[in-house]
Tab-separated table of C-alpha atoms and ligand atoms in Angstrom:
chain	number	residue	atom	x	y	z
A	128	MET	CA	-146.587	-175.519	142.294
A	129	PRO	CA	-147.518	-172.352	144.203
A	130	ARG	CA	-145.594	-171.702	147.405
A	131	SER	CA	-148.750	-170.291	148.994
A	132	LEU	CA	-150.278	-173.815	149.175
A	133	PHE	CA	-147.565	-174.728	151.694
A	134	LEU	CA	-147.676	-171.704	153.990
A	135	PRO	CA	-149.451	-171.429	157.350
A	136	ASP	CA	-151.914	-168.627	158.193
A	137	LEU	CA	-149.252	-166.853	160.238
A	138	PHE	CA	-145.618	-166.504	159.189
A	139	TRP	CA	-142.820	-163.949	159.525
A	140	THR	CA	-141.047	-162.253	156.634
A	141	HIS	CA	-137.277	-162.289	157.192
A	142	ASP	CA	-135.225	-159.370	155.908
A	143	MET	CA	-131.816	-160.822	154.962
A	144	ALA	CA	-130.077	-157.433	155.169
A	145	THR	CA	-131.297	-156.269	158.585
A	146	GLY	CA	-132.244	-159.629	160.102
A	147	ARG	CA	-135.639	-158.141	161.049
A	148	ASN	CA	-138.735	-160.382	161.148
A	149	ALA	CA	-142.300	-159.134	160.681
A	150	ALA	CA	-145.483	-161.130	161.290
A	151	VAL	CA	-147.955	-161.521	158.418
A	152	ASP	CA	-151.419	-162.946	159.090
A	153	ARG	CA	-153.701	-164.401	156.393
A	154	GLU	CA	-156.441	-162.077	157.660
A	155	ASP	CA	-154.557	-159.352	155.820
A	156	VAL	CA	-155.143	-161.104	152.486
A	157	ASP	CA	-153.121	-158.726	150.290
A	158	ALA	CA	-150.087	-158.578	152.575
A	159	TRP	CA	-150.136	-162.371	152.999
A	160	GLU	CA	-150.329	-163.027	149.213
A	161	ARG	CA	-147.653	-160.413	148.506
A	162	ALA	CA	-145.270	-161.957	151.037
A	163	ALA	CA	-146.014	-165.495	149.796
A	164	CYS	CA	-145.017	-164.429	146.258
A	165	SER	CA	-141.905	-162.493	147.329
A	166	ASN	CA	-138.351	-163.691	146.923
A	167	ILE	CA	-137.714	-163.746	150.675
A	168	PRO	CA	-137.428	-166.457	153.321
A	169	LEU	CA	-140.557	-166.867	155.474
A	170	VAL	CA	-140.152	-168.107	159.040
A	171	THR	CA	-142.899	-170.605	159.914
A	172	GLN	CA	-141.757	-171.771	163.365
A	173	TRP	CA	-139.762	-170.361	166.305
A	174	ASP	CA	-138.000	-172.137	169.161
A	175	ASP	CA	-138.895	-175.664	168.020
A	176	GLY	CA	-142.591	-174.861	168.365
A	177	ARG	CA	-142.425	-173.665	172.002
A	178	HIS	CA	-143.216	-170.109	170.931
A	179	SER	CA	-146.679	-168.631	170.406
A	180	GLY	CA	-148.057	-165.217	169.507
A	181	THR	CA	-147.154	-162.834	166.716
A	182	ALA	CA	-143.933	-161.363	168.128
A	183	PRO	CA	-140.859	-163.145	166.719
A	184	GLY	CA	-139.352	-165.803	169.000
A	185	ALA	CA	-135.669	-166.243	169.882
A	186	VAL	CA	-134.476	-168.788	167.272
A	187	PRO	CA	-136.165	-169.412	163.907
A	188	THR	CA	-136.472	-173.202	163.599
A	189	SER	CA	-138.510	-173.838	160.436
A	190	SER	CA	-139.125	-171.822	157.309
A	191	SER	CA	-139.973	-171.690	153.651
A	192	SER	CA	-136.585	-170.896	152.119
A	193	MET	CA	-136.031	-168.016	149.696
A	194	PRO	CA	-137.565	-169.078	146.324
A	195	SER	CA	-134.493	-168.104	144.271
A	196	VAL	CA	-132.331	-170.268	146.578
A	197	VAL	CA	-134.804	-173.170	146.276
A	198	ALA	CA	-134.770	-172.850	142.463
A	199	ALA	CA	-130.971	-172.604	142.252
A	200	MET	CA	-130.553	-175.671	144.486
A	201	LEU	CA	-132.977	-177.660	142.332
A	202	ARG	CA	-130.909	-176.700	139.296
A	203	ASP	CA	-127.712	-177.732	141.121
A	204	LEU	CA	-129.346	-181.034	142.036
A	205	ASP	CA	-129.759	-181.814	138.321
A	206	VAL	CA	-132.679	-184.217	138.515
A	207	ARG	CA	-134.639	-185.830	135.690
A	208	GLU	CA	-137.485	-188.305	135.226
A	209	GLY	CA	-136.951	-191.280	137.526
A	210	THR	CA	-134.268	-189.692	139.760
A	211	ARG	CA	-134.733	-190.850	143.348
A	212	VAL	CA	-134.274	-188.110	145.947
A	213	LEU	CA	-133.926	-187.945	149.724
A	214	GLU	CA	-134.587	-184.510	151.193
A	215	VAL	CA	-133.443	-183.717	154.749
A	216	GLY	CA	-135.525	-180.913	156.313
A	217	THR	CA	-139.088	-181.032	154.925
A	218	GLY	CA	-140.164	-177.722	156.459
A	219	THR	CA	-143.316	-176.555	154.691
A	220	GLY	CA	-143.058	-179.346	152.104
A	221	TRP	CA	-142.805	-176.920	149.173
A	222	ASN	CA	-139.421	-178.174	147.949
A	223	ALA	CA	-140.595	-181.792	148.304
A	224	ALA	CA	-143.679	-180.840	146.267
A	225	LEU	CA	-141.574	-179.296	143.497
A	226	LEU	CA	-139.479	-182.473	143.363
A	227	ALA	CA	-142.524	-184.749	143.501
A	228	HIS	CA	-144.220	-182.766	140.726
A	229	ARG	CA	-141.172	-183.250	138.512
A	230	LEU	CA	-140.089	-186.798	139.454
A	231	GLY	CA	-143.254	-188.498	140.617
A	232	ALA	CA	-144.194	-188.634	144.290
A	233	SER	CA	-142.907	-192.216	144.686
A	234	ASN	CA	-139.366	-191.012	143.935
A	235	VAL	CA	-139.249	-188.458	146.752
A	236	VAL	CA	-138.710	-189.110	150.467
A	237	SER	CA	-138.401	-186.178	152.842
A	238	VAL	CA	-137.312	-186.412	156.502
A	239	GLU	CA	-138.285	-183.843	159.126
A	240	ILE	CA	-137.398	-183.854	162.826
A	241	ASP	CA	-140.334	-181.799	164.128
A	242	GLY	CA	-143.672	-183.605	164.546
A	243	ALA	CA	-145.925	-180.564	164.074
A	244	VAL	CA	-143.966	-179.506	160.965
A	245	VAL	CA	-144.330	-183.053	159.580
A	246	GLU	CA	-148.116	-182.929	160.033
A	247	SER	CA	-148.495	-179.566	158.240
A	248	ALA	CA	-146.266	-180.670	155.357
A	249	ARG	CA	-148.168	-183.958	154.925
A	250	THR	CA	-151.506	-182.104	154.900
A	251	ALA	CA	-150.263	-179.557	152.342
A	252	LEU	CA	-148.729	-182.205	150.075
A	253	LYS	CA	-151.946	-184.213	150.152
A	254	ALA	CA	-154.026	-181.134	149.342
A	255	ALA	CA	-151.705	-180.460	146.389
A	256	GLY	CA	-152.319	-184.035	145.168
A	257	LEU	CA	-148.701	-185.101	145.732
A	258	ASP	CA	-148.197	-188.084	147.981
A	259	ALA	CA	-144.454	-187.763	148.596
A	260	GLU	CA	-143.398	-189.685	151.684
A	261	VAL	CA	-142.688	-187.465	154.694
A	262	VAL	CA	-140.870	-189.286	157.478
A	263	HIS	CA	-140.800	-188.032	161.071
A	264	ALA	CA	-137.207	-188.769	162.093
A	265	ASP	CA	-133.763	-187.266	162.615
A	266	GLY	CA	-132.510	-186.615	159.090
A	267	ARG	CA	-128.912	-187.102	160.217
A	268	ASP	CA	-129.680	-190.829	159.943
A	269	GLY	CA	-130.961	-190.370	156.400
A	270	TRP	CA	-133.758	-192.808	155.646
A	271	ALA	CA	-132.366	-196.281	154.986
A	272	PRO	CA	-135.668	-197.953	153.956
A	273	GLY	CA	-135.835	-195.703	150.874
A	274	ALA	CA	-132.173	-196.096	149.832
A	275	PRO	CA	-130.338	-196.075	147.517
A	276	TYR	CA	-130.876	-192.501	146.347
A	277	ASP	CA	-129.517	-190.756	143.269
A	278	ARG	CA	-129.611	-187.439	145.102
A	279	VAL	CA	-129.571	-186.310	148.730
A	280	VAL	CA	-130.492	-182.684	149.283
A	281	VAL	CA	-130.155	-181.136	152.725
A	282	THR	CA	-132.169	-177.958	153.326
A	283	ALA	CA	-130.743	-177.143	156.763
A	284	GLY	CA	-127.228	-175.936	157.595
A	285	VAL	CA	-124.734	-178.728	158.318
A	286	ARG	CA	-121.751	-178.480	160.655
A	287	GLU	CA	-120.939	-182.213	160.827
A	288	PHE	CA	-121.513	-184.429	157.808
A	289	SER	CA	-123.586	-187.536	158.346
A	290	PRO	CA	-121.956	-190.729	157.040
A	291	HIS	CA	-125.488	-192.081	156.419
A	292	TRP	CA	-126.100	-189.649	153.553
A	293	LEU	CA	-122.986	-190.936	151.775
A	294	ARG	CA	-123.836	-194.579	152.451
A	295	GLN	CA	-127.444	-194.202	151.265
A	296	ALA	CA	-126.478	-192.496	147.991
A	297	ARG	CA	-125.563	-194.600	144.961
A	298	PRO	CA	-121.957	-194.457	143.742
A	299	GLY	CA	-122.022	-191.535	141.323
A	300	GLY	CA	-124.898	-190.003	143.281
A	301	VAL	CA	-124.878	-186.413	144.507
A	302	VAL	CA	-125.173	-184.958	148.011
A	303	LEU	CA	-126.027	-181.241	147.983
A	304	ALA	CA	-125.813	-179.476	151.344
A	305	PRO	CA	-125.235	-176.064	152.949
A	306	TRP	CA	-122.092	-176.713	155.002
A	307	GLY	CA	-119.947	-174.489	157.155
A	308	THR	CA	-117.898	-174.205	160.308
A	309	HIS	CA	-118.951	-172.714	163.649
A	310	TYR	CA	-116.838	-169.640	162.850
A	311	SER	CA	-119.985	-167.927	161.525
A	312	ASP	CA	-123.653	-168.576	160.751
A	313	GLN	CA	-123.139	-168.611	156.989
A	314	ASP	CA	-122.911	-171.817	154.965
A	315	ALA	CA	-121.401	-172.623	151.588
A	316	LEU	CA	-123.439	-174.875	149.340
A	317	VAL	CA	-121.345	-177.940	148.520
A	318	ARG	CA	-122.107	-180.401	145.701
A	319	LEU	CA	-120.473	-183.749	146.483
A	320	THR	CA	-120.294	-186.753	144.196
A	321	VAL	CA	-120.104	-190.102	145.969
A	322	ALA	CA	-117.288	-192.367	144.737
A	323	GLU	CA	-117.128	-196.176	144.685
A	324	ASP	CA	-114.718	-196.081	147.651
A	325	GLY	CA	-117.371	-194.376	149.813
A	326	HIS	CA	-115.692	-190.958	149.835
A	327	ALA	CA	-117.561	-187.946	148.495
A	328	ARG	CA	-115.852	-184.949	146.910
A	329	GLY	CA	-116.998	-181.787	145.233
A	330	PRO	CA	-116.826	-178.023	144.910
A	331	PHE	CA	-118.432	-175.301	146.964
A	332	LEU	CA	-120.859	-173.447	144.691
A	333	ARG	CA	-121.697	-170.242	146.585
A	334	MET	CA	-122.525	-168.787	149.989
A	335	VAL	CA	-125.996	-169.282	151.478
A	336	GLU	CA	-127.437	-169.197	154.983
A	337	PHE	CA	-129.744	-171.860	156.402
A	338	MET	CA	-131.101	-172.570	159.861
A	339	LYS	CA	-128.933	-175.351	161.228
A	340	LEU	CA	-129.765	-179.000	161.850
A	341	ARG	CA	-131.344	-179.134	165.298
A	342	ALA	CA	-128.427	-180.842	167.082
A	343	GLN	CA	-125.810	-178.711	165.318
A	344	ARG	CA	-126.924	-175.230	166.372
A	345	LEU	CA	-124.395	-173.174	168.282
A	346	ASP	CA	-125.561	-171.670	171.558
A	347	TRP	CA	-123.976	-168.244	171.221
A	348	ASN	CA	-124.925	-167.391	174.835
A	349	ARG	CA	-122.319	-169.841	176.144
A	350	PHE	CA	-119.558	-167.360	175.313
A	351	ARG	CA	-120.832	-164.861	177.894
A	352	GLU	CA	-118.940	-166.807	180.561
A	353	TYR	CA	-115.634	-166.807	178.657
A	354	VAL	CA	-114.535	-163.294	179.652
A	355	PRO	CA	-115.602	-162.552	183.248
A	356	SER	CA	-113.502	-159.375	183.256
A	357	PHE	CA	-111.935	-157.636	180.285
A	358	PRO	CA	-109.023	-157.736	179.568
A	359	GLY	CA	-108.261	-159.958	182.588
A	360	ASP	CA	-105.068	-161.971	182.081
A	361	ALA	CA	-104.955	-161.443	178.299
A	362	ASP	CA	-101.706	-160.637	176.456
A	363	VAL	CA	-101.879	-157.424	174.476
A	364	SER	CA	-100.218	-157.049	171.062
A	365	ALA	CA	-100.605	-155.164	167.785
A	366	GLY	CA	-102.403	-156.925	164.930
A	367	SER	CA	-101.587	-156.484	161.253
A	368	LEU	CA	-105.078	-156.729	159.690
A	369	ALA	CA	-107.819	-154.098	159.390
A	370	LEU	CA	-111.463	-154.840	160.208
A	371	ALA	CA	-112.336	-155.028	156.498
A	372	ASP	CA	-109.705	-157.773	156.026
A	373	LEU	CA	-111.801	-160.107	158.177
A	374	GLY	CA	-114.518	-160.111	155.505
A	375	ASP	CA	-118.252	-159.891	155.859
A	376	ARG	CA	-121.312	-162.139	155.698
A	377	TYR	CA	-121.266	-164.197	152.466
A	378	ARG	CA	-117.646	-163.155	151.744
A	379	ALA	CA	-114.883	-165.647	151.028
A	380	ALA	CA	-112.496	-164.186	153.663
A	381	ARG	CA	-114.875	-165.081	156.459
A	382	PHE	CA	-115.543	-168.563	155.095
A	383	VAL	CA	-111.836	-169.305	154.545
A	384	ALA	CA	-110.949	-168.099	158.056
A	385	GLY	CA	-113.509	-170.606	159.336
A	386	LEU	CA	-111.921	-173.402	157.290
A	387	GLY	CA	-108.449	-172.648	158.612
A	388	VAL	CA	-109.293	-171.882	162.258
A	389	PRO	CA	-111.330	-174.893	163.352
A	390	ASP	CA	-113.501	-175.037	166.462
A	391	CYS	CA	-113.627	-171.272	166.769
A	392	ALA	CA	-116.669	-168.974	166.775
A	393	HIS	CA	-116.394	-165.253	166.126
A	394	VAL	CA	-118.664	-162.322	166.878
A	395	VAL	CA	-118.319	-158.928	165.198
A	396	ASN	CA	-119.470	-155.795	167.012
A	397	PRO	CA	-118.918	-153.089	164.394
A	398	THR	CA	-119.664	-149.436	165.025
A	399	GLY	CA	-120.395	-148.758	161.342
A	400	ASP	CA	-117.408	-146.516	160.539
A	401	GLY	CA	-114.750	-149.226	160.091
A	402	THR	CA	-114.056	-149.504	163.815
A	403	GLY	CA	-115.351	-152.013	166.324
A	404	ARG	CA	-114.457	-155.066	168.384
A	405	VAL	CA	-114.311	-158.635	167.120
A	406	TRP	CA	-114.382	-161.586	169.519
A	407	PHE	CA	-113.012	-165.085	168.922
A	408	PHE	CA	-113.933	-168.025	171.155
A	409	ASP	CA	-112.435	-171.515	171.143
A	410	LEU	CA	-115.216	-174.092	171.381
A	411	ALA	CA	-113.189	-176.569	173.460
A	412	SER	CA	-110.883	-174.637	175.797
A	413	ARG	CA	-111.667	-171.243	177.315
A	414	SER	CA	-109.231	-169.520	174.911
A	415	TRP	CA	-110.509	-166.238	173.580
A	416	ALA	CA	-109.241	-163.244	171.649
A	417	ALA	CA	-110.578	-159.760	171.045
A	418	ALA	CA	-109.406	-157.431	168.281
A	419	GLU	CA	-110.158	-153.777	168.911
A	420	PHE	CA	-110.206	-151.661	165.736
A	421	ARG	CA	-110.029	-148.044	166.899
A	422	GLU	CA	-109.225	-146.306	163.579
A	423	PRO	CA	-110.949	-147.084	160.259
A	424	GLY	CA	-108.568	-149.056	158.019
A	425	ALA	CA	-105.948	-149.452	160.768
A	426	PRO	CA	-104.818	-152.677	162.454
A	427	ALA	CA	-106.207	-153.685	165.814
A	428	LEU	CA	-105.012	-153.813	169.357
A	429	VAL	CA	-105.303	-157.515	170.126
A	430	TYR	CA	-106.053	-159.260	173.428
A	431	GLN	CA	-105.483	-163.021	173.627
A	432	SER	CA	-106.082	-165.383	176.528
A	433	GLY	CA	-105.789	-169.151	176.999
A	434	PRO	CA	-103.675	-171.868	175.388
A	435	ARG	CA	-104.837	-171.113	171.840
A	436	ARG	CA	-103.721	-167.878	170.152
A	437	LEU	CA	-106.873	-167.446	168.098
A	438	TRP	CA	-106.039	-164.089	166.576
A	439	ALA	CA	-102.619	-165.367	165.462
A	440	GLU	CA	-104.375	-168.306	163.764
A	441	VAL	CA	-106.819	-166.002	161.961
A	442	GLU	CA	-103.984	-163.730	160.777
A	443	ARG	CA	-101.987	-166.685	159.504
A	444	VAL	CA	-104.917	-168.077	157.484
A	445	LEU	CA	-105.950	-164.727	155.992
A	446	THR	CA	-102.322	-163.862	155.148
A	447	TRP	CA	-102.047	-167.196	153.308
A	448	TRP	CA	-105.363	-166.499	151.527
A	449	ALA	CA	-104.080	-163.072	150.340
A	450	GLU	CA	-100.793	-164.636	149.165
A	451	VAL	CA	-102.624	-167.204	146.984
A	452	GLY	CA	-104.630	-164.410	145.328
A	453	ARG	CA	-107.794	-164.304	147.487
A	454	PRO	CA	-109.579	-167.181	145.696
A	455	GLY	CA	-113.386	-167.150	145.864
A	456	VAL	CA	-115.466	-169.770	147.638
A	457	ASP	CA	-116.110	-171.561	144.336
A	458	ARG	CA	-112.404	-172.436	144.021
A	459	PHE	CA	-112.540	-174.427	147.241
A	460	GLY	CA	-114.025	-177.867	147.664
A	461	LEU	CA	-114.648	-180.520	150.288
A	462	THR	CA	-113.833	-184.196	150.678
A	463	VAL	CA	-115.970	-186.210	153.082
A	464	ALA	CA	-114.614	-189.591	154.254
A	465	PRO	CA	-116.962	-192.559	154.772
A	466	ASP	CA	-116.957	-191.813	158.538
A	467	GLY	CA	-118.059	-188.194	157.941
A	468	ALA	CA	-114.626	-186.584	158.521
A	469	THR	CA	-114.078	-183.593	156.221
A	470	HIS	CA	-111.182	-181.700	154.723
A	471	ALA	CA	-111.193	-178.710	152.407
A	472	TRP	CA	-109.003	-178.248	149.334
A	473	LEU	CA	-108.240	-175.553	146.790
A	474	ASP	CA	-108.884	-176.157	143.047
A	475	ASP	CA	-108.003	-179.849	143.006
A	476	PRO	CA	-109.127	-182.560	145.452
A	477	ALA	CA	-105.913	-184.482	144.729
A	478	THR	CA	-103.823	-181.756	146.422
A	479	GLY	CA	-105.063	-183.015	149.804
A	480	PRO	CA	-105.956	-181.100	152.962
A	481	LEU	CA	-105.019	-177.421	153.021
A	482	ALA	CA	-102.224	-176.349	155.353
A	483	PHE	CA	-103.238	-172.630	155.154
A	484	GLY	CA	-99.667	-171.389	155.094
B	49	SAM	C1	-135.097	-174.229	156.114
B	49	SAM	S1	-136.252	-175.402	156.696
B	49	SAM	C2	-136.526	-176.399	155.256
B	49	SAM	C3	-137.308	-175.740	154.146
B	49	SAM	C4	-138.060	-176.742	153.328
B	49	SAM	N1	-137.227	-177.605	152.526
B	49	SAM	C5	-139.168	-176.123	152.494
B	49	SAM	O1	-139.297	-176.408	151.305
B	49	SAM	O2	-139.961	-175.380	153.072
B	49	SAM	C6	-135.245	-176.497	157.662
B	49	SAM	C7	-136.014	-177.646	158.276
B	49	SAM	O3	-135.094	-178.614	158.739
B	49	SAM	C8	-135.662	-179.240	159.873
B	49	SAM	N2	-134.610	-179.939	160.619
B	49	SAM	C9	-133.703	-179.448	161.495
B	49	SAM	N3	-132.923	-180.426	161.961
B	49	SAM	C10	-133.332	-181.573	161.373
B	49	SAM	C11	-132.919	-182.924	161.450
B	49	SAM	N4	-131.904	-183.295	162.238
B	49	SAM	N5	-133.562	-183.828	160.689
B	49	SAM	C12	-134.604	-183.466	159.880
B	49	SAM	N6	-135.050	-182.216	159.783
B	49	SAM	C13	-134.420	-181.264	160.504
B	49	SAM	C14	-136.284	-178.072	160.619
B	49	SAM	O4	-137.241	-178.534	161.570
B	49	SAM	C15	-136.869	-177.254	159.477
B	49	SAM	O5	-138.206	-177.614	159.248
C-alpha cells in the first residue's frame, strides 16, 4: 500500500533533528518520489488549513507520520483478520488504508476533525480501492455508531484521555495512543487494555512525538506575559541539578519530570555548551521559575515566583527518579479511569499512583 498514493502534490519534509521543514512539489518528480519513500514525517497541512504558499506555516496541523513509527504502531496494535478498529486522526488516510488492506475496509472506521483533510483522505482511499469509512467529527467523542471496537488507535498526541475511547472499546480491547503532559511536546506511546470495570491500564512503550489533538494544543505564546520584568519579585536560590540532569527530547528524565510536576510547561534555551536558561510556567497560576546554568555541568542559579515553587518540584521528582535507579519510560505505565482521569505507576499497576518521593 504505497504511501505516495496518499500524499498531496505539495508537502513539507520535516527534519526531526533540526525541526526544519522544506517544501517539496510534485513538479520536481524525483525529489517528490524520494521524499515520499523516505522514513521521515511529511507535513501536509499548516495552521488548520488557513495557510497557503510554499513557505512553512506556524503550526503543522496534519501530516503523514514517519513510516517506521506507523509500522511499529501497527505491530503494537496486534490486529488480525476480523479485528475491528477505530482510528482517531485520519490525516492522509495511509494508516487507515494499511489497516483496511489487512482487515477488510468494513472493519475500519477513521475519524478526522478537518473537513478538507477528510475529503482528500476519502478520495485517496477510494482511488486505492479501499472503502474504509472516514467520519468528519471530533475524534475525542470516538465514533459510537461503529462501536464496539477491538482496537482504538490514536494518531495525534493526547493530553487528556477521552472516556469515549474506553467506553467504545470491548472489554479486553486495546487503546493505543501517544500521551504526555504539557511539560514538553513529546509523547510516550501507551498501550492500554480495557478491563470489565471500565478502567484501562497498560505500559508506556517508547517516546514518540505527534501533533496534538486540535483542542489539546498548548499555546506557547501565552507564557510571554508571565514575566514582565526579569527577575522581578522572584526569590533567588542555588539549585542542585545540572542542565544535563533535566534530560532531553525523547529522554525518560524529561518525561518523568512531566509526570511528577503536573500542569507545568517548560522551555529550554540552551547555548550548546552545557549552559543556558530553562523556564518553567504553571498553567493555572502565574507561578514561574527560571534556572540559569552558567557553567557546564554545574548547578543553576534559580529564580522562582508565585505560589508554586516549580523548580523545587522538578528537583524533588528528578531526585526521586535517580534514587529509584533512573528507570526508563518502558517501566512506567498509565491507568485511565472510566471518566478519563489518569495516574502513572512504576512497574506494577497495583502499586497505585506514584508519589515521586
Ligand atoms: C499525525 S496526523 C495523522 C496521520 C494519519 N494517521 C496518516 O496515516 O496519515 C494527525 C491528524 O489528527 C487530526 N486531528 C487533530 N485533532 C483531532 C480530533 N480532535 N479529532 C480527529 N482528528 C483530529 C489532524 O487534523 C491530523 O490530520
